[in-house]
């Protein structure tokens, strides 16, 4: 359990750094939506984030992945996807 | 009355589109158009909201067959659609996703599993028929309608074909990362292929890996229609793209360095189109060859009272351009930034006056202004905003704004301040705002902005 939350912190940090958000990573609610409501991210951010995830964790996002909407639905969902797909340990 | 065909350069067995790896020939396409046209309700206007490019294409043609106008909104934001729908009271929406615009009748794109054996003839449309209306943000808060007649779209496609395709050895396939509802995407991924005998891929790849897969699904020669954002993403990822004859970029300036990297990495040519929603594509250049753009044959630019206009055979009147332009002659020019009111974020355009208007209409906002920081090359520059609103939180203000403006223009950050640095005449000089931004950024006062 603690390992999951560590990765969550790491991904939160990555989101804030990559997108220049004016918040502290700890302020991102794990279950809150990242796009539109919640953090209010958009498709430009999605592309930026995909590049950062690929660089850090070594896997590629695909938009025809049926779970794409699910993957970006919250910090927790994104962290779970990273956990399941990462090929690099940062 | 003269009419112009929807397709040029196709035999019945030629490929019109690629649905993934599956080809769609001309016969099948014409059958799909006829069948959809029969199902369309008897209305004058249709929001063509299809995400899939093939369905958009079939919908576009079917609407013309029925004499209906394709309304092409810049996004599917509910408020925007309703705002436009108020002006076209009979409008319905052709959709292929789960979005259900409220209070607007919907026709779901019917997938046709049984192609017919006979095919209807290629439809022809009157030159003057209104084919589409695209929308841009005006400075008053209302989206501004840009009417496109069939002849204006066909003429634009002919000019693009002359510019880009004359040296191609054989029928190419086009893959686009831009939406067909956008004027650039409409011209390059719908009209150009249909008027020049090319096939178009039905997807809209987004991530670098999507782009690679879509390109691999079509045979060479391939053309990629895209934006600086996607090119940068593919270069950053060193995506192993298959052979691409050339890439076309538009919607935002592409840097010389990025174009050079892309040309080297993908062994391709990177071409850029300059245009605007009102006039469509105007000029092109190969980015690595320098700053000079060359207008499409038949189009020219001129200055009048410090404003720059473009004229051409497809334009019923000259169109003013929102950029600062230096002319070498009527057909060659260079770009030197936007005029102040118009901003462009990753290809989405807005008027600062319009955004300010919407910000100040929020109940509880006493004063507020958007500010576009100076651009940093290679990064997407975002707007910021300064707002005087003692009773509202930042989240409340953003929540209100989100209902009316595209998320690309949401301020990042939004600072709450006690007052704006207005001059005695009420103006907000850019230098003052830049100063205020610098002060707030360095003060590290995140509580105010979060």
XYZ file of C-alpha atoms in Angstrom:
540
model
C 0.000 0.000 0.000
C 2.774 2.387 0.893
C 4.466 1.655 -2.437
C 1.345 2.704 -4.331
C 1.125 5.969 -2.487
C 4.802 6.655 -3.161
C 4.257 6.261 -6.868
C 1.192 8.464 -6.572
C 3.317 11.193 -4.993
C 5.870 10.785 -7.737
C 3.271 11.069 -10.509
C 1.688 14.078 -8.787
C 5.106 15.719 -8.712
C 5.587 14.903 -12.400
C 2.215 16.447 -13.314
C 2.898 19.664 -11.427
C 6.423 20.029 -12.836
C 5.543 19.119 -16.407
C 2.545 21.414 -16.623
C 3.840 24.293 -14.507
C 0.835 24.115 -12.244
C 0.728 26.624 -9.438
C -0.111 24.093 -6.767
C 1.704 21.772 -4.448
C 1.674 18.118 -5.602
C 0.097 17.122 -2.295
C -2.920 19.264 -3.161
C -3.939 16.992 -6.040
C -6.849 14.891 -4.819
C -6.090 11.239 -5.687
C -9.645 10.535 -6.861
C -10.501 13.911 -8.416
C -10.679 14.248 -12.212
C -7.545 15.653 -13.849
C -9.254 17.035 -16.931
C -11.973 19.660 -17.317
C -13.258 19.812 -13.763
C -10.718 19.198 -11.044
C -7.339 20.324 -12.332
C -8.870 21.500 -15.590
C -6.224 20.031 -17.865
C -6.740 19.802 -21.626
C -5.425 17.944 -24.642
C -2.270 20.052 -24.886
C -1.481 18.943 -21.345
C -2.253 15.335 -22.233
C 0.432 15.400 -24.907
C 2.963 17.057 -22.578
C 2.169 14.538 -19.887
C 2.485 11.618 -22.284
C 5.999 12.747 -23.198
C 6.999 13.119 -19.568
C 5.564 9.700 -18.649
C 7.348 8.066 -21.551
C 10.660 9.638 -20.563
C 10.337 8.699 -16.890
C 8.679 5.300 -17.112
C 9.474 4.157 -20.640
C 6.030 3.334 -21.983
C 3.955 4.907 -24.736
C 0.387 6.101 -24.411
C -2.069 5.303 -27.179
C -5.346 7.118 -27.677
C -7.121 4.123 -29.199
C -6.590 2.354 -25.911
C -10.144 1.748 -24.764
C -9.114 2.750 -21.270
C -7.675 6.083 -22.279
C -10.394 8.113 -20.642
C -10.065 5.921 -17.567
C -6.277 6.336 -17.437
C -6.494 10.092 -17.151
C -9.594 10.093 -14.965
C -7.660 10.719 -11.756
C -4.216 10.759 -10.242
C -4.872 7.327 -8.747
C -5.977 5.836 -12.058
C -2.980 7.315 -13.840
C -0.615 6.006 -11.160
C -2.152 2.533 -11.461
C -1.650 2.642 -15.216
C 1.987 3.658 -14.730
C 2.460 0.829 -12.247
C 1.050 -1.701 -14.681
C 2.938 -0.486 -17.742
C 6.227 0.941 -16.614
C 9.329 -0.585 -18.132
C 11.735 1.712 -16.321
C 12.350 2.338 -12.667
C 13.045 6.008 -12.271
C -25.671 27.356 -63.415
C -22.229 25.837 -63.151
C -21.732 22.909 -60.865
C -18.586 21.305 -59.470
C -18.157 17.620 -58.543
C -17.476 16.409 -55.012
C -14.747 14.059 -56.242
C -12.081 14.608 -58.867
C -9.560 12.083 -60.143
C -11.273 8.913 -58.860
C -12.346 5.783 -60.732
C -15.025 3.691 -59.009
C -12.430 1.224 -57.759
C -9.956 3.856 -56.512
C -9.457 4.178 -52.775
C -11.113 7.181 -51.166
C -10.334 6.413 -47.549
C -8.596 4.070 -45.153
C -10.557 2.920 -42.133
C -7.577 1.763 -40.199
C -6.018 -0.845 -42.509
C -9.269 -1.378 -44.427
C -9.629 0.470 -47.718
C -12.871 2.104 -48.837
C -13.247 2.442 -52.579
C -15.096 5.155 -54.413
C -18.134 2.952 -55.117
C -18.562 2.136 -51.454
C -18.063 5.763 -50.442
C -20.724 7.028 -52.863
C -23.118 4.390 -51.535
C -22.473 5.484 -47.943
C -23.071 9.124 -48.867
C -26.361 8.353 -50.615
C -27.605 6.198 -47.767
C -26.772 8.771 -45.105
C -28.329 11.559 -47.187
C -31.591 9.596 -47.268
C -31.614 9.349 -43.496
C -30.967 12.993 -42.785
C -33.915 14.969 -41.495
C -35.331 17.767 -43.599
C -33.401 20.649 -42.088
C -31.172 23.409 -43.435
C -28.230 23.154 -40.996
C -26.268 20.320 -39.440
C -23.524 20.377 -36.816
C -21.088 17.858 -38.267
C -19.498 16.657 -35.012
C -18.178 13.279 -36.163
C -14.786 12.480 -34.616
C -13.968 9.803 -37.136
C -12.669 11.475 -40.282
C -14.394 9.070 -42.671
C -17.752 9.590 -41.003
C -17.179 13.339 -41.053
C -16.400 13.091 -44.769
C -19.505 11.062 -45.558
C -21.585 13.433 -43.405
C -20.113 16.472 -45.119
C -20.935 15.144 -48.588
C -24.379 13.869 -47.580
C -25.299 17.268 -46.160
C -24.382 18.868 -49.480
C -26.485 16.283 -51.347
C -29.417 17.359 -49.204
C -28.645 21.060 -49.637
C -27.767 21.382 -45.961
C -25.047 23.576 -44.520
C -22.301 21.932 -42.412
C -21.828 24.011 -39.265
C -18.303 23.478 -37.948
C -17.798 24.719 -34.383
C -14.234 25.082 -33.086
C -14.996 22.775 -30.155
C -17.862 20.707 -28.782
C -18.206 22.808 -25.621
C -21.919 22.684 -24.710
C -22.297 26.441 -24.216
C -20.656 27.141 -27.546
C -22.955 24.745 -29.401
C -26.033 26.225 -27.754
C -24.856 29.728 -28.474
C -24.506 28.892 -32.173
C -27.725 26.860 -32.212
C -29.695 29.915 -31.152
C -28.833 31.469 -34.505
C -29.708 28.366 -36.553
C -32.939 27.282 -34.973
C -33.440 24.201 -37.163
C -29.955 22.793 -36.595
C -29.444 19.153 -35.656
C -26.203 17.337 -34.871
C -24.598 14.426 -36.704
C -22.565 12.575 -34.069
C -20.521 9.392 -33.785
C -19.555 9.570 -30.128
C -21.392 9.670 -26.834
C -21.578 13.440 -26.664
C -25.196 14.501 -26.607
C -25.445 18.246 -26.996
C -28.341 19.383 -24.801
C -31.452 20.712 -26.517
C -30.168 19.791 -29.973
C -31.657 16.944 -32.009
C -29.149 14.241 -32.790
C -28.661 11.874 -35.708
C -26.239 9.128 -34.802
C -24.014 8.156 -37.720
C -25.447 4.914 -39.065
C -22.706 2.429 -39.887
C -23.659 0.678 -43.073
C -22.751 -2.979 -42.980
C -24.062 -3.907 -46.435
C -22.453 -2.006 -49.268
C -24.605 -1.723 -52.348
C -23.571 -3.239 -55.645
C -24.518 -0.296 -57.766
C -23.307 3.149 -56.935
C -24.882 6.527 -57.496
C -23.023 9.017 -59.706
C -20.544 11.472 -58.211
C -22.668 14.303 -56.815
C -22.145 17.800 -58.204
C -23.045 20.985 -56.401
C -23.768 24.495 -57.506
C -20.804 26.856 -57.143
C -22.796 29.223 -54.971
C -24.171 26.546 -52.622
C -23.149 27.268 -49.035
C -21.188 24.174 -48.032
C -19.993 25.073 -44.574
C -19.920 27.725 -41.910
C -16.865 27.874 -39.669
C -16.755 29.948 -36.513
C -14.149 32.190 -34.963
C -14.300 34.078 -31.724
C -15.291 37.677 -32.289
C -14.360 40.522 -29.966
C -17.952 41.007 -28.809
C -18.512 37.628 -27.201
C -20.490 36.097 -30.068
C -18.801 33.529 -32.331
C -18.353 35.019 -35.784
C -19.666 32.975 -38.712
C -17.514 32.484 -41.814
C -19.546 31.301 -44.779
C -17.837 28.943 -47.231
C -19.423 28.434 -50.637
C -18.721 25.240 -52.530
C -16.714 27.059 -55.209
C -14.537 28.783 -52.602
C -13.627 25.438 -51.021
C -12.939 23.796 -54.386
C -10.802 26.728 -55.525
C -8.786 26.557 -52.293
C -8.245 22.826 -52.805
C -7.082 23.405 -56.397
C -4.532 25.946 -55.215
C -3.244 23.580 -52.521
C -2.951 20.763 -55.075
C -0.939 22.997 -57.402
C 1.361 23.972 -54.567
C 1.936 20.615 -52.885
C 1.111 17.729 -55.171
C 2.491 18.502 -58.602
C 5.718 16.609 -57.903
C 4.113 13.518 -56.352
C 4.763 10.328 -58.306
C 1.465 8.613 -57.509
C -1.712 8.720 -55.486
C -0.791 9.548 -51.916
C -2.532 8.797 -48.630
C -3.156 11.543 -46.110
C -3.027 11.099 -42.340
C -4.153 14.051 -40.228
C -3.780 14.856 -36.546
C -6.037 17.905 -36.811
C -9.833 17.859 -36.573
C -11.793 18.165 -39.838
C -14.030 20.769 -38.187
C -11.075 23.158 -38.116
C -10.584 25.127 -41.367
C -7.019 23.846 -41.769
C -8.138 20.247 -41.242
C -11.148 20.666 -43.525
C -9.042 22.014 -46.370
C -6.151 19.579 -46.091
C -7.773 16.311 -44.986
C -11.208 16.536 -46.636
C -11.226 18.879 -49.635
C -7.672 18.408 -50.883
C -7.843 14.606 -51.029
C -11.344 14.568 -52.561
C -10.393 17.149 -55.203
C -6.995 15.656 -55.977
C -7.708 11.933 -56.050
C -5.955 11.078 -52.758
C -7.052 8.710 -50.013
C -7.510 9.890 -46.440
C -7.042 7.889 -43.222
C -10.118 7.956 -40.972
C -8.308 8.446 -37.665
C -7.130 11.432 -35.777
C -3.925 10.158 -34.148
C -2.894 12.088 -31.094
C 0.088 10.574 -29.285
C 3.315 9.888 -31.210
C 2.613 6.162 -31.110
C -0.842 6.769 -32.639
C 0.759 8.763 -35.444
C 3.176 5.951 -36.210
C 0.429 3.327 -36.304
C -1.874 5.422 -38.499
C 0.935 6.101 -40.965
C 1.799 2.406 -41.086
C -1.792 1.549 -41.913
C -1.620 3.356 -45.246
C 0.654 2.675 -48.222
C 3.355 5.097 -49.391
C 3.531 7.826 -50.538
C 2.259 9.251 -47.257
C 1.478 12.836 -46.272
C 1.142 13.861 -42.638
C -1.052 16.876 -41.872
C -0.188 18.068 -38.397
C 0.878 20.805 -35.986
C 4.090 21.947 -34.272
C 2.888 20.256 -31.060
C 2.669 16.831 -32.661
C 5.907 17.273 -34.574
C 7.688 18.184 -31.361
C 6.170 15.171 -29.605
C 7.327 12.780 -32.351
C 10.818 14.320 -32.400
C 11.087 14.131 -28.601
C 10.039 10.480 -28.614
C 12.222 9.706 -31.662
C 9.160 7.862 -32.940
C 10.020 5.323 -35.629
C 7.712 6.733 -38.298
C 7.493 4.976 -41.654
C 8.562 6.870 -44.754
C 6.634 10.133 -45.090
C 6.772 12.058 -48.387
C 6.231 15.359 -46.575
C 4.669 16.773 -43.434
C 2.519 19.863 -43.338
C 2.334 21.972 -40.211
C -0.017 24.824 -39.363
C -1.983 26.412 -36.506
C 1.097 27.877 -34.777
C 4.592 28.924 -35.796
C 7.083 26.109 -36.264
C 10.655 26.889 -35.333
C 13.464 26.446 -37.817
C 15.320 24.120 -35.426
C 12.372 21.817 -34.860
C 11.676 21.640 -38.597
C 15.327 20.785 -39.237
C 15.296 18.067 -36.569
C 12.114 16.568 -38.005
C 13.486 16.629 -41.560
C 16.668 14.894 -40.439
C 15.081 12.367 -38.112
C 12.236 11.319 -40.424
C 14.013 11.878 -43.769
C 11.161 14.029 -44.949
C 10.338 17.596 -45.913
C 8.483 19.801 -43.453
C 6.206 22.344 -45.090
C 4.135 24.968 -43.352
C 0.824 26.533 -44.308
C -0.143 30.018 -43.245
C -3.807 30.867 -43.161
C -6.774 31.834 -41.053
C -10.324 30.615 -40.623
C -11.759 33.537 -42.573
C -9.588 33.129 -45.667
C -8.443 29.509 -45.380
C -4.922 28.602 -46.466
C -3.050 31.547 -47.939
C 0.619 30.695 -48.310
C 3.265 28.096 -47.625
C 6.961 27.683 -47.084
C 9.480 24.981 -46.387
C 10.413 26.024 -42.859
C 14.134 25.300 -43.082
C 14.469 27.491 -46.171
C 13.865 30.688 -44.254
C 11.339 33.217 -43.111
C 9.689 34.044 -46.456
C 6.259 32.701 -47.249
C 4.931 32.436 -50.789
C 1.215 32.885 -51.393
C -0.752 30.253 -53.254
C -0.900 31.061 -56.976
C -3.579 33.691 -57.506
C -3.535 35.094 -53.984
C -1.872 38.335 -52.928
C -1.437 40.571 -49.914
C -1.504 44.343 -49.528
C -1.319 46.934 -46.770
C -3.867 49.671 -46.257
C -3.811 52.065 -43.304
C -1.299 49.860 -41.503
C -3.568 46.839 -41.806
C -2.769 43.841 -43.955
C -5.322 42.199 -46.243
C -5.345 39.111 -48.442
C -7.279 38.756 -51.677
C -7.791 35.805 -53.950
C -10.154 34.202 -56.444
C -11.957 32.176 -53.760
C -12.597 35.195 -51.537
C -15.623 37.364 -52.230
C -13.879 40.250 -50.493
C -10.440 40.966 -49.065
C -9.823 39.512 -45.596
C -7.876 41.338 -42.917
C -5.073 39.310 -41.334
C -4.440 39.253 -37.597
C -0.670 39.156 -37.910
C 2.001 41.787 -38.257
C 3.273 41.192 -41.776
C 6.224 42.464 -43.740
C 5.753 42.322 -47.503
C 8.664 41.724 -49.869
C 6.192 41.893 -52.722
C 2.493 41.081 -53.082
C 3.211 37.356 -53.012
C 6.100 37.037 -50.545
C 6.036 38.035 -46.905
C 7.320 37.324 -43.411
C 5.453 37.179 -40.097
C 6.245 39.251 -37.025
C 3.773 38.247 -34.311
C 0.107 38.803 -33.727
C -1.650 42.103 -33.531
C -2.471 42.596 -29.900
C -6.074 41.499 -29.541
C -5.750 38.098 -31.133
C -3.970 35.319 -29.339
C -3.188 31.795 -30.426
C -2.577 28.908 -28.072
C -1.575 25.701 -29.795
C -3.683 26.622 -32.802
C -6.744 27.740 -30.919
C -7.496 31.373 -31.461
C -9.254 33.848 -29.251
C -9.746 37.525 -28.855
C -8.399 38.970 -25.613
C -11.249 41.497 -25.622
C -13.710 38.656 -25.793
C -12.039 36.730 -22.967
C -11.891 39.855 -20.808
C -15.540 40.493 -21.530
C -16.472 36.995 -20.347
C -14.286 37.271 -17.249
C -15.868 40.539 -16.207
C -19.377 39.215 -16.720
C -18.930 36.711 -13.885
C -20.969 37.740 -10.900
C -18.608 38.806 -8.130
C -15.791 39.845 -10.470
C -15.215 43.583 -10.016
C -12.358 43.886 -12.425
C -10.246 41.427 -14.304
C -7.904 41.074 -17.233
C -6.206 38.295 -19.168
C -2.522 38.600 -19.908
C -0.481 36.732 -22.507
C 3.099 36.433 -21.246
C 5.970 36.756 -23.687
C 6.448 33.519 -25.576
C 9.250 31.111 -24.786
C 10.286 29.181 -27.917
C 9.443 25.490 -27.834
C 6.903 25.794 -25.022
C 3.179 26.328 -25.177
C 2.619 29.731 -23.599
C -0.495 29.946 -21.464
C -2.596 32.910 -20.528
C -2.647 34.261 -17.030
C -5.279 36.452 -15.473
C -5.522 39.029 -12.709
C -8.871 39.276 -11.019
C -10.367 41.541 -8.379
C -13.083 39.440 -6.777
C -13.074 39.597 -2.968
C -15.967 37.169 -2.525
C -14.891 34.453 -4.965
C -12.237 31.756 -4.751
C -9.918 31.008 -7.649
C -11.697 27.678 -8.165
C -15.081 29.405 -8.348
C -13.870 31.860 -10.952
C -12.276 29.070 -13.015
C -15.452 27.027 -12.716
C -17.488 29.889 -14.186
C -14.980 30.562 -16.960
C -14.867 26.911 -17.944
C -18.497 27.066 -18.987
C -17.843 29.780 -21.534
C -14.325 29.437 -22.832
C -12.229 26.661 -24.283
C -9.966 25.121 -21.654
C -6.901 26.117 -23.688
C -7.616 29.701 -22.628
C -8.179 29.046 -18.956
C -5.673 31.245 -17.123
C -2.714 29.451 -15.660
C -2.293 30.848 -13.110
C -5.195 33.033 -12.132
C -4.115 35.593 -9.540
C -6.525 37.306 -7.206
C -5.380 40.855 -6.583
C -6.690 43.874 -4.682
C -6.718 46.101 -7.732
C -5.424 46.267 -11.290
C -2.665 48.721 -12.230
C -4.930 50.876 -14.371
C -3.748 54.258 -15.612
C -5.765 57.403 -15.015
C -7.587 56.833 -18.274
C -8.458 53.285 -17.210
C -6.016 51.602 -19.570
C -3.897 48.611 -18.615
C -0.516 49.007 -20.318
C 1.168 45.742 -21.175
C 4.327 46.823 -19.366
C 2.359 47.239 -16.141
C 0.815 43.807 -16.459
C 4.189 42.247 -17.216
C 5.553 43.916 -14.103
C 2.640 42.671 -12.006
C 3.093 39.142 -13.333
C 6.793 39.162 -12.485
C 6.071 40.443 -8.979
C 3.422 37.800 -8.264
C 5.533 35.003 -9.699
C 8.569 35.832 -7.586
C 6.585 36.528 -4.444
C 5.874 32.800 -4.396
C 2.478 33.555 -2.961
C 0.915 30.316 -4.095
C -1.993 30.641 -1.710
C -3.321 33.485 -3.821
C -3.246 31.495 -7.010
C -4.300 28.065 -5.803
